[in-house]
Coordinates of C-alpha atoms in Angstrom, one line a residue:
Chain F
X93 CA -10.5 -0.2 20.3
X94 CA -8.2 1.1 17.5
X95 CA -6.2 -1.7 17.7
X96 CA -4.5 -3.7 14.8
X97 CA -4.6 -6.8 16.8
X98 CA -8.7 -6.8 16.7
X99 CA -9.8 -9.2 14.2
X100 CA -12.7 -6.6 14.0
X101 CA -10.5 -3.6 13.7
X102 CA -8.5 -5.3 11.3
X103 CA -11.5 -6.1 9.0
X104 CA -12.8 -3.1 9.2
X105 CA -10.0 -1.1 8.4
X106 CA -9.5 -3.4 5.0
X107 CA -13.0 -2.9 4.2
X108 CA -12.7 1.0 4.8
X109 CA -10.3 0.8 1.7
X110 CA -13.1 -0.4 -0.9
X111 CA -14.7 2.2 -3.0
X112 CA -18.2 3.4 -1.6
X113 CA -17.7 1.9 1.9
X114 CA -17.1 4.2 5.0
X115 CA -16.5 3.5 8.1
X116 CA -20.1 2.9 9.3
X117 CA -20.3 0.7 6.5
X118 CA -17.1 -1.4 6.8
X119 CA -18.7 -2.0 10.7
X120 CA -21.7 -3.1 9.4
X121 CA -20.1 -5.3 6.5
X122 CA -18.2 -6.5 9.7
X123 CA -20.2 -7.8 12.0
X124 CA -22.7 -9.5 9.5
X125 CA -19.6 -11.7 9.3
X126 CA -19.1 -11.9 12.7
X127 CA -22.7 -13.4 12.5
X128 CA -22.2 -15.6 9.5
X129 CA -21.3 -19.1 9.2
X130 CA -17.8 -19.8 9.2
X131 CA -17.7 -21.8 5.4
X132 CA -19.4 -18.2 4.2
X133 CA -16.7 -16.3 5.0
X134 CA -13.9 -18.5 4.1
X135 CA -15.7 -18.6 1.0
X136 CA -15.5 -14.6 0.3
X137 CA -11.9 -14.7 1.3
X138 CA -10.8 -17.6 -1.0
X139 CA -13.2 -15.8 -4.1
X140 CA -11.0 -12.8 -3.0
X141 CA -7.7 -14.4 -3.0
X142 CA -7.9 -16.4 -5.7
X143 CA -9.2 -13.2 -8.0
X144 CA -5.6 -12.2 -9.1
X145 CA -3.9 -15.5 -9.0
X146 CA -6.5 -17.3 -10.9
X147 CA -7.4 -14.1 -13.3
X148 CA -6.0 -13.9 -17.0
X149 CA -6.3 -11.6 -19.7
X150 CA -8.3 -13.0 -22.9
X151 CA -5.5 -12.7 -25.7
X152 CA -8.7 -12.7 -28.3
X153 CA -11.1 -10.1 -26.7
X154 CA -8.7 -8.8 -23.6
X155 CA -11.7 -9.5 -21.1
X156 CA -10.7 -10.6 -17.8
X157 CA -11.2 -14.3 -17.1
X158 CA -10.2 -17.1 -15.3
X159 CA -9.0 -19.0 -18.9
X160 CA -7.2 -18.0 -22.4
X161 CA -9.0 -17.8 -24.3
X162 CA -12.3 -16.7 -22.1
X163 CA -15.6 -18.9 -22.4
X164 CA -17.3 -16.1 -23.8
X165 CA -14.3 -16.4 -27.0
X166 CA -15.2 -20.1 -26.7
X167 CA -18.7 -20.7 -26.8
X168 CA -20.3 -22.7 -29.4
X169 CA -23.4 -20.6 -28.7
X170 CA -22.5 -17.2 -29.5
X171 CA -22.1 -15.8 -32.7
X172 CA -19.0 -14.7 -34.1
X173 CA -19.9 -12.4 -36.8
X174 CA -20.5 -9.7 -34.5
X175 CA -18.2 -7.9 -31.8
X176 CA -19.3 -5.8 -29.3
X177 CA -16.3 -3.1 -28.6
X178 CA -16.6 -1.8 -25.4
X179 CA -14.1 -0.2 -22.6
X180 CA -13.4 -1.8 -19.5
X181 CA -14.2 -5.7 -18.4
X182 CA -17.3 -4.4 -16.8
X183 CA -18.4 -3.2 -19.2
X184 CA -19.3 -6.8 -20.6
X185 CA -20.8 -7.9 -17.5
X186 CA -23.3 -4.8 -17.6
X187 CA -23.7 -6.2 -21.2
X188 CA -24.0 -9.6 -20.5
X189 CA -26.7 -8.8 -18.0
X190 CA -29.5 -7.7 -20.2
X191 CA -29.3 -11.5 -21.6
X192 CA -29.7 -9.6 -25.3
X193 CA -26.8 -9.5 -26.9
X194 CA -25.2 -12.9 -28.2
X195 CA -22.0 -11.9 -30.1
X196 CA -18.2 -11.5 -28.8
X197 CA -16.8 -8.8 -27.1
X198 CA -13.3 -6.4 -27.2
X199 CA -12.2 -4.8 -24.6
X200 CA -10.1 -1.8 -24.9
X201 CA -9.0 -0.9 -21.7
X202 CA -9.6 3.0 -22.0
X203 CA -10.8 5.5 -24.2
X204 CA -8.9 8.1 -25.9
X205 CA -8.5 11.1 -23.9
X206 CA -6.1 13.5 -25.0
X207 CA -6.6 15.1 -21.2
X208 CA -5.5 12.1 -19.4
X209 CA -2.2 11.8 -21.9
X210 CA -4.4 8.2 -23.6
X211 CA -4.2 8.0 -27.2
X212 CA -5.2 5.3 -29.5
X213 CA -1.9 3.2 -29.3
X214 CA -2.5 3.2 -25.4
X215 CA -5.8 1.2 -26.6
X216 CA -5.9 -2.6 -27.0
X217 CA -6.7 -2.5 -30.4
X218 CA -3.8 -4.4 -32.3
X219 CA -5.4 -7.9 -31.9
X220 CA -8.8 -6.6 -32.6
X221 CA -7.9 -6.0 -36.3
X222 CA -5.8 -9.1 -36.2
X223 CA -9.7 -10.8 -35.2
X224 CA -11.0 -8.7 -38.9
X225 CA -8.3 -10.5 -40.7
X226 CA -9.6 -13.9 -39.8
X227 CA -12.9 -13.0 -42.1
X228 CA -15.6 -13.6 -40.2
X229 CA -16.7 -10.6 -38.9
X230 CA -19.5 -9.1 -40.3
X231 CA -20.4 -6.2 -37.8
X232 CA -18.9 -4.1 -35.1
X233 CA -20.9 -2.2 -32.6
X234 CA -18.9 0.2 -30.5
X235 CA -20.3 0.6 -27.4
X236 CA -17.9 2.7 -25.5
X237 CA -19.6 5.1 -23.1
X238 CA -21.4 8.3 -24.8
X239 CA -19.1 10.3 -22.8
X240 CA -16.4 12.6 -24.8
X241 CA -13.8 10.2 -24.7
X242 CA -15.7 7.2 -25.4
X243 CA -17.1 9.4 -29.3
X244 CA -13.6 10.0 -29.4
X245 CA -13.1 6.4 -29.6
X246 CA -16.1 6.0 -31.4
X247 CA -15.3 7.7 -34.4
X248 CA -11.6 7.0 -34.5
X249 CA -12.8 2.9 -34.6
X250 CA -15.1 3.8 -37.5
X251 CA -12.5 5.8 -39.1
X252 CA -10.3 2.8 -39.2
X253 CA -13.2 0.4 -39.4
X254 CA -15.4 1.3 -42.5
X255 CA -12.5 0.8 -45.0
X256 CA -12.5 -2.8 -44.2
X257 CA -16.1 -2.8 -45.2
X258 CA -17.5 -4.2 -42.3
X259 CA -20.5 -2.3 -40.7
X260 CA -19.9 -0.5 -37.8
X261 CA -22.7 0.9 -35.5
X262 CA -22.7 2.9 -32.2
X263 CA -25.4 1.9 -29.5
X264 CA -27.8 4.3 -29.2
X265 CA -27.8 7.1 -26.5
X266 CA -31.5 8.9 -25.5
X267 CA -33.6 9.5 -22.5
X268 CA -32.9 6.1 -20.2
X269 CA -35.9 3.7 -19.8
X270 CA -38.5 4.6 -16.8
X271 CA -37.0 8.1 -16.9
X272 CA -38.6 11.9 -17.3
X273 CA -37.9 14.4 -20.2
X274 CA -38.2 16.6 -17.2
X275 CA -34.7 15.3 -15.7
X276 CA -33.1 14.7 -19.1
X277 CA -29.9 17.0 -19.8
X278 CA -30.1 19.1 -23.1
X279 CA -27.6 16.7 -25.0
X280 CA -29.5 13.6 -24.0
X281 CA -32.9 15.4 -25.5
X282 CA -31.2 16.6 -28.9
X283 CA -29.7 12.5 -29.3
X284 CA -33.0 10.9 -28.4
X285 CA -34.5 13.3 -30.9
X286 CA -31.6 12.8 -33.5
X287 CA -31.5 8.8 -33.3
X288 CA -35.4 8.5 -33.4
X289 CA -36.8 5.5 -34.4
X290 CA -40.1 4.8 -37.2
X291 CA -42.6 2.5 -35.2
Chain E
X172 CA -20.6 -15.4 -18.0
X173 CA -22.7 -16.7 -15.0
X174 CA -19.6 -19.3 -14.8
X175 CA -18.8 -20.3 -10.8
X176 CA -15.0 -21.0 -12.5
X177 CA -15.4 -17.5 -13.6
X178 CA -13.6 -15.9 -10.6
X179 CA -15.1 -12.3 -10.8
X180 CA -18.2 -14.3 -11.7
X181 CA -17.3 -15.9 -7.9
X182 CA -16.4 -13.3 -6.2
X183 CA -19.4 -11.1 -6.9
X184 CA -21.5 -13.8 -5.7
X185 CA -19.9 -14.0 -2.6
X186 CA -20.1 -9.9 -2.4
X187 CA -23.8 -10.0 -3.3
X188 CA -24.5 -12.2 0.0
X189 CA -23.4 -8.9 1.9
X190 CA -26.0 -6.6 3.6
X191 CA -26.7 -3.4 1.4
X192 CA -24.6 -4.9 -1.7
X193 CA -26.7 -5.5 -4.9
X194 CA -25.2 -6.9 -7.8
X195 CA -24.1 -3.5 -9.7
X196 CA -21.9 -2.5 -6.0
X197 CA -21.3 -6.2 -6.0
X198 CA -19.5 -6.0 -9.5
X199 CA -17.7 -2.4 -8.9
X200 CA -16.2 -4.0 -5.8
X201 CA -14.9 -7.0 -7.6
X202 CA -13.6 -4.8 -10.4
X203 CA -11.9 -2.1 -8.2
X204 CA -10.1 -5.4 -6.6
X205 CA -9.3 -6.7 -9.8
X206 CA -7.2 -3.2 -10.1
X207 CA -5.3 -3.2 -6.6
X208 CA -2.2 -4.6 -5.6
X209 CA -2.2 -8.3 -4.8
X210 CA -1.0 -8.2 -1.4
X211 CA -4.0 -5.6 -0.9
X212 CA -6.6 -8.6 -1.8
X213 CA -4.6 -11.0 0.3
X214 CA -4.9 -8.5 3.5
X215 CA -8.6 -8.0 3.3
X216 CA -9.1 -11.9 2.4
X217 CA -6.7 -12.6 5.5
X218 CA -8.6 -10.3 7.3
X219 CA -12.0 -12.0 6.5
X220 CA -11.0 -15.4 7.0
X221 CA -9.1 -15.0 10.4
X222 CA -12.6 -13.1 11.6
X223 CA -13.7 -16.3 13.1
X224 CA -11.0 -17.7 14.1
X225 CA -9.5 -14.9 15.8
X226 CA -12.3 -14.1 17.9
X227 CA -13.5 -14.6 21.0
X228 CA -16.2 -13.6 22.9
X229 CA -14.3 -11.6 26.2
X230 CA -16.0 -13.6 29.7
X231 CA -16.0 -10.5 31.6
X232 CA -18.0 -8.0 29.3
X233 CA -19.2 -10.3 26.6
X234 CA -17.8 -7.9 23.6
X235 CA -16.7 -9.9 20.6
X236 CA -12.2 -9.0 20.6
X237 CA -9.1 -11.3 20.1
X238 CA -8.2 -11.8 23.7
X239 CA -10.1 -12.6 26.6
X240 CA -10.6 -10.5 28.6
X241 CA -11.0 -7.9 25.9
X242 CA -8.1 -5.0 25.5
X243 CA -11.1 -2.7 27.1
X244 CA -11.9 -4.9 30.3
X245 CA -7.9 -5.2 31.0
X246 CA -6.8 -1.8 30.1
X247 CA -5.2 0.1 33.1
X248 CA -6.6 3.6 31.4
X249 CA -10.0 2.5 31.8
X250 CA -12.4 3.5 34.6
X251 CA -13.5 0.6 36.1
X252 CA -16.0 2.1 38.3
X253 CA -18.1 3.0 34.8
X254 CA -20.1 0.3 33.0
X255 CA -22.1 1.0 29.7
X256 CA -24.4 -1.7 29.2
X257 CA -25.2 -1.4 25.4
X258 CA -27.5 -4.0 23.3
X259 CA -25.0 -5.7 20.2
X260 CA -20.7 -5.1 20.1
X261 CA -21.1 -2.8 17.6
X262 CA -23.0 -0.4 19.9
X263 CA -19.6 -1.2 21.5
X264 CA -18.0 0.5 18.2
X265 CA -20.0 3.7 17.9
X266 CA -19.4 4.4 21.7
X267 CA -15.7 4.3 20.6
X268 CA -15.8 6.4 17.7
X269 CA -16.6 9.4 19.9
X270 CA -13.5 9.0 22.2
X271 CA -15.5 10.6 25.4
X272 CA -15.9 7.7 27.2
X273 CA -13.2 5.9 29.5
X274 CA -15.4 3.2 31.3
X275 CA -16.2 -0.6 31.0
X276 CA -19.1 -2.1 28.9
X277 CA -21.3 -4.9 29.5
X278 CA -22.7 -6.5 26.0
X279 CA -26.3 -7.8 26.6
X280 CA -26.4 -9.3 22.8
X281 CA -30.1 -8.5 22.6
X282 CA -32.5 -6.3 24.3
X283 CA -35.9 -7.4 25.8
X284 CA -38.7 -8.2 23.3
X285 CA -41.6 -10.6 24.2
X286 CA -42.7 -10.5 20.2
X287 CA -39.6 -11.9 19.0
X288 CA -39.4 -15.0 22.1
X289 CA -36.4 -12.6 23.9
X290 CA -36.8 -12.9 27.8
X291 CA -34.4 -11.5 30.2
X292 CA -33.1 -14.7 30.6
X293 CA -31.9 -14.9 26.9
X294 CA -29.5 -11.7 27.6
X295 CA -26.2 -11.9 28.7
X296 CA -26.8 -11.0 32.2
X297 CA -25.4 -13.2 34.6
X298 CA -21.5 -12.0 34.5
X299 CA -22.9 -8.4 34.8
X300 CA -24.3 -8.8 38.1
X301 CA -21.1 -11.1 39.1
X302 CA -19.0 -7.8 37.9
X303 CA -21.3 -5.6 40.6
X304 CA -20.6 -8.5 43.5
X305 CA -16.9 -7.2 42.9
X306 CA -17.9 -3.8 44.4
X307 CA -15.6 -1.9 42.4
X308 CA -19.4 -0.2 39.7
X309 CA -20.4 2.9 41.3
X310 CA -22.5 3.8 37.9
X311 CA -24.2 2.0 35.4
X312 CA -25.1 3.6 32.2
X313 CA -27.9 2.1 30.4
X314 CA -27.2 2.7 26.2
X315 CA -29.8 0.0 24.7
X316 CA -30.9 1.5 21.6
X317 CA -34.7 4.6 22.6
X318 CA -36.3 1.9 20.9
X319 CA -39.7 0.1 22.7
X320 CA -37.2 -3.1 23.0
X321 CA -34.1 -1.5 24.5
X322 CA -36.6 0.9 26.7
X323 CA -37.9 -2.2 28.0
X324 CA -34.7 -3.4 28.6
X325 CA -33.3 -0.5 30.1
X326 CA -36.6 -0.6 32.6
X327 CA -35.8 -3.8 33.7
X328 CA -32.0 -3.2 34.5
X329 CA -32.8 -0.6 36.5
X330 CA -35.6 -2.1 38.8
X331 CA -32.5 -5.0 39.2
X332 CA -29.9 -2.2 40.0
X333 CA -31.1 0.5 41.6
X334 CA -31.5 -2.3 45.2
X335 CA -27.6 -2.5 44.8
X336 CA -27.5 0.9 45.3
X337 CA -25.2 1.4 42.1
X338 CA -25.9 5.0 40.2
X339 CA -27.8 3.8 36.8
X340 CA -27.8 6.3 34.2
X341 CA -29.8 6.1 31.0
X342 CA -28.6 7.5 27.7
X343 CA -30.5 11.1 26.7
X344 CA -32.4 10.8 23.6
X345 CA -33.6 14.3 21.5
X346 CA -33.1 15.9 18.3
X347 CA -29.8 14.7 16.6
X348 CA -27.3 17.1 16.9
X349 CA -27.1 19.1 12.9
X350 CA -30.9 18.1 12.6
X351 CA -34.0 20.4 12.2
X352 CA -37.2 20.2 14.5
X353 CA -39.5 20.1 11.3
X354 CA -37.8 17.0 10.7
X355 CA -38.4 15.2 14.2
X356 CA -41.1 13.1 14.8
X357 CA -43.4 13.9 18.2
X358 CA -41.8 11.3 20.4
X359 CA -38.7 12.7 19.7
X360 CA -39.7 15.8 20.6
X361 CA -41.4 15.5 23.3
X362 CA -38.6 13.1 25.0
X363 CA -36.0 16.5 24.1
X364 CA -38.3 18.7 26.3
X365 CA -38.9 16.3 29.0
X366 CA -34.8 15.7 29.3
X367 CA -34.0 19.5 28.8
X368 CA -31.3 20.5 30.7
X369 CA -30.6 24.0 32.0
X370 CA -27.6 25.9 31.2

């Protein structure tokens, strides 16, 4: 059956190449579709071929969108006073998810990692402090990843940041929500203790 | 960002339809695609969309390919005196995967189960028992899933075959090969003693 001619085959060995998915999965993946209606799956493939054609940078907040600048950049709604710093696109949508947070976003497209040959001017930070000179921010919370590049980033931003005097702040790291003390890593313990809250 | 323009917003909706793909897999998916070359995305979107209309059901063993008859049922390395008679085409699949069989295969698209409204007569029978009129099956080799509905199905093919004095075979079930006793449950057991097989 290993034969490119086979729709099936064909499908499955494109679906092998996603992150996550094996080759039990990618059969699996394969013939649901088999079993699905036909507008269903034309509508996957058209959301998948129209990702890169139809998919710009944000020149404001660099986020991935399908306009420049990106409806998050031009809602009425949110409020511009505060930008959210973060690393990657997806980073917004895991954001943007909790439904909380109401400011703008900047994506950086990396962290600095000295390891990985990444500095800061490998960062897309010019047109963030082209967004300070406008005036109207009033707060920056950096919420790159509590991993060692992203406090790397962390404190260079506030380095660069707290001269401008607007107030920077770094999302809180600590024992995640529903979780045990029991399974919580050393580090995690000493920041949940360090970055504890009065009730 | 729950845009529909958005077209990562898109195409993780589409994702999310799939079988074991929640939101968070839905949205690494879309980002990892986001990262790939572009003719990547176009081969798995051409590969989804031509599913359909590439395929066709094959009139002689009923497997879902992109000719009819299938590249299996026409293949001059094939034994044709074999038939495995397994339950969905992706049984077809895992049969594959192993490389030890050579035969035919008969796709029932369903097994036997009176709970769910599935007679005999809903199965895909009828070219099976034209394929035995041809004389060439000396064995038939029942693999519907050691569940109650393929057992039943099983059952009932062989009180229709064994008159045509064909060979029917049935699948062994037992302990999964790399698995632990402690692990298998009693049925399981029991059916590995009952189909032991001496050395």
């Amino acid at each position: 059956m290993d034969n490119p001619i086979d729709p099936v085959q064909r499908l499955v060995n494109e679906l092998k190449k996603l992150p996550g998915i094996g080759i039990k999965s990618a059969q699996r993946l394969a013939f649901h579709l088999i079993l699905r209606p036909g507008e269903e799956c034309l509508a996957l493939a058209e959301a998948i071929s129209h990702l890169k054609a139809d998919l710009v940078l944000c020149s404001r907040c660099n986020n991935v969108s399908g306009m420049d600048p990106c409806q998050i950049c031009t809602s009425a709604s949110r409020d511009s006073r505060v930008v959210c710093v973060v690393e990657e696109p997806c980073n917004v949508l895991s954001i943007e998810r909790t439904g909380v947070y109401k400011g703008l976003y900047h994506v950086l497209h990396g962290a600095i990692s000295p390891i990985n040959g990444i500095g800061p001017e490998e960062l897309k930070l010019k047109n963030l402090f082209e967004r300070f000179k406008e005036g109207r921010v009033e707060e920056v919370i950096v919420a790159t990843n509590p991993t060692s590049e992203g406090e790397s980033t962390a404190l260079y931003l506030s380095k660069l940041i707290k001269p401008l005097s607007i107030k920077i702040t770094r999302i809180a790291s600590g024992i995640p929500v529903g979780s045990d003390l029991e399974y919580a890593d050393t580090v995690t313990i000493s920041r949940a203790l360090t970055g504890r809250q009065s009730f």
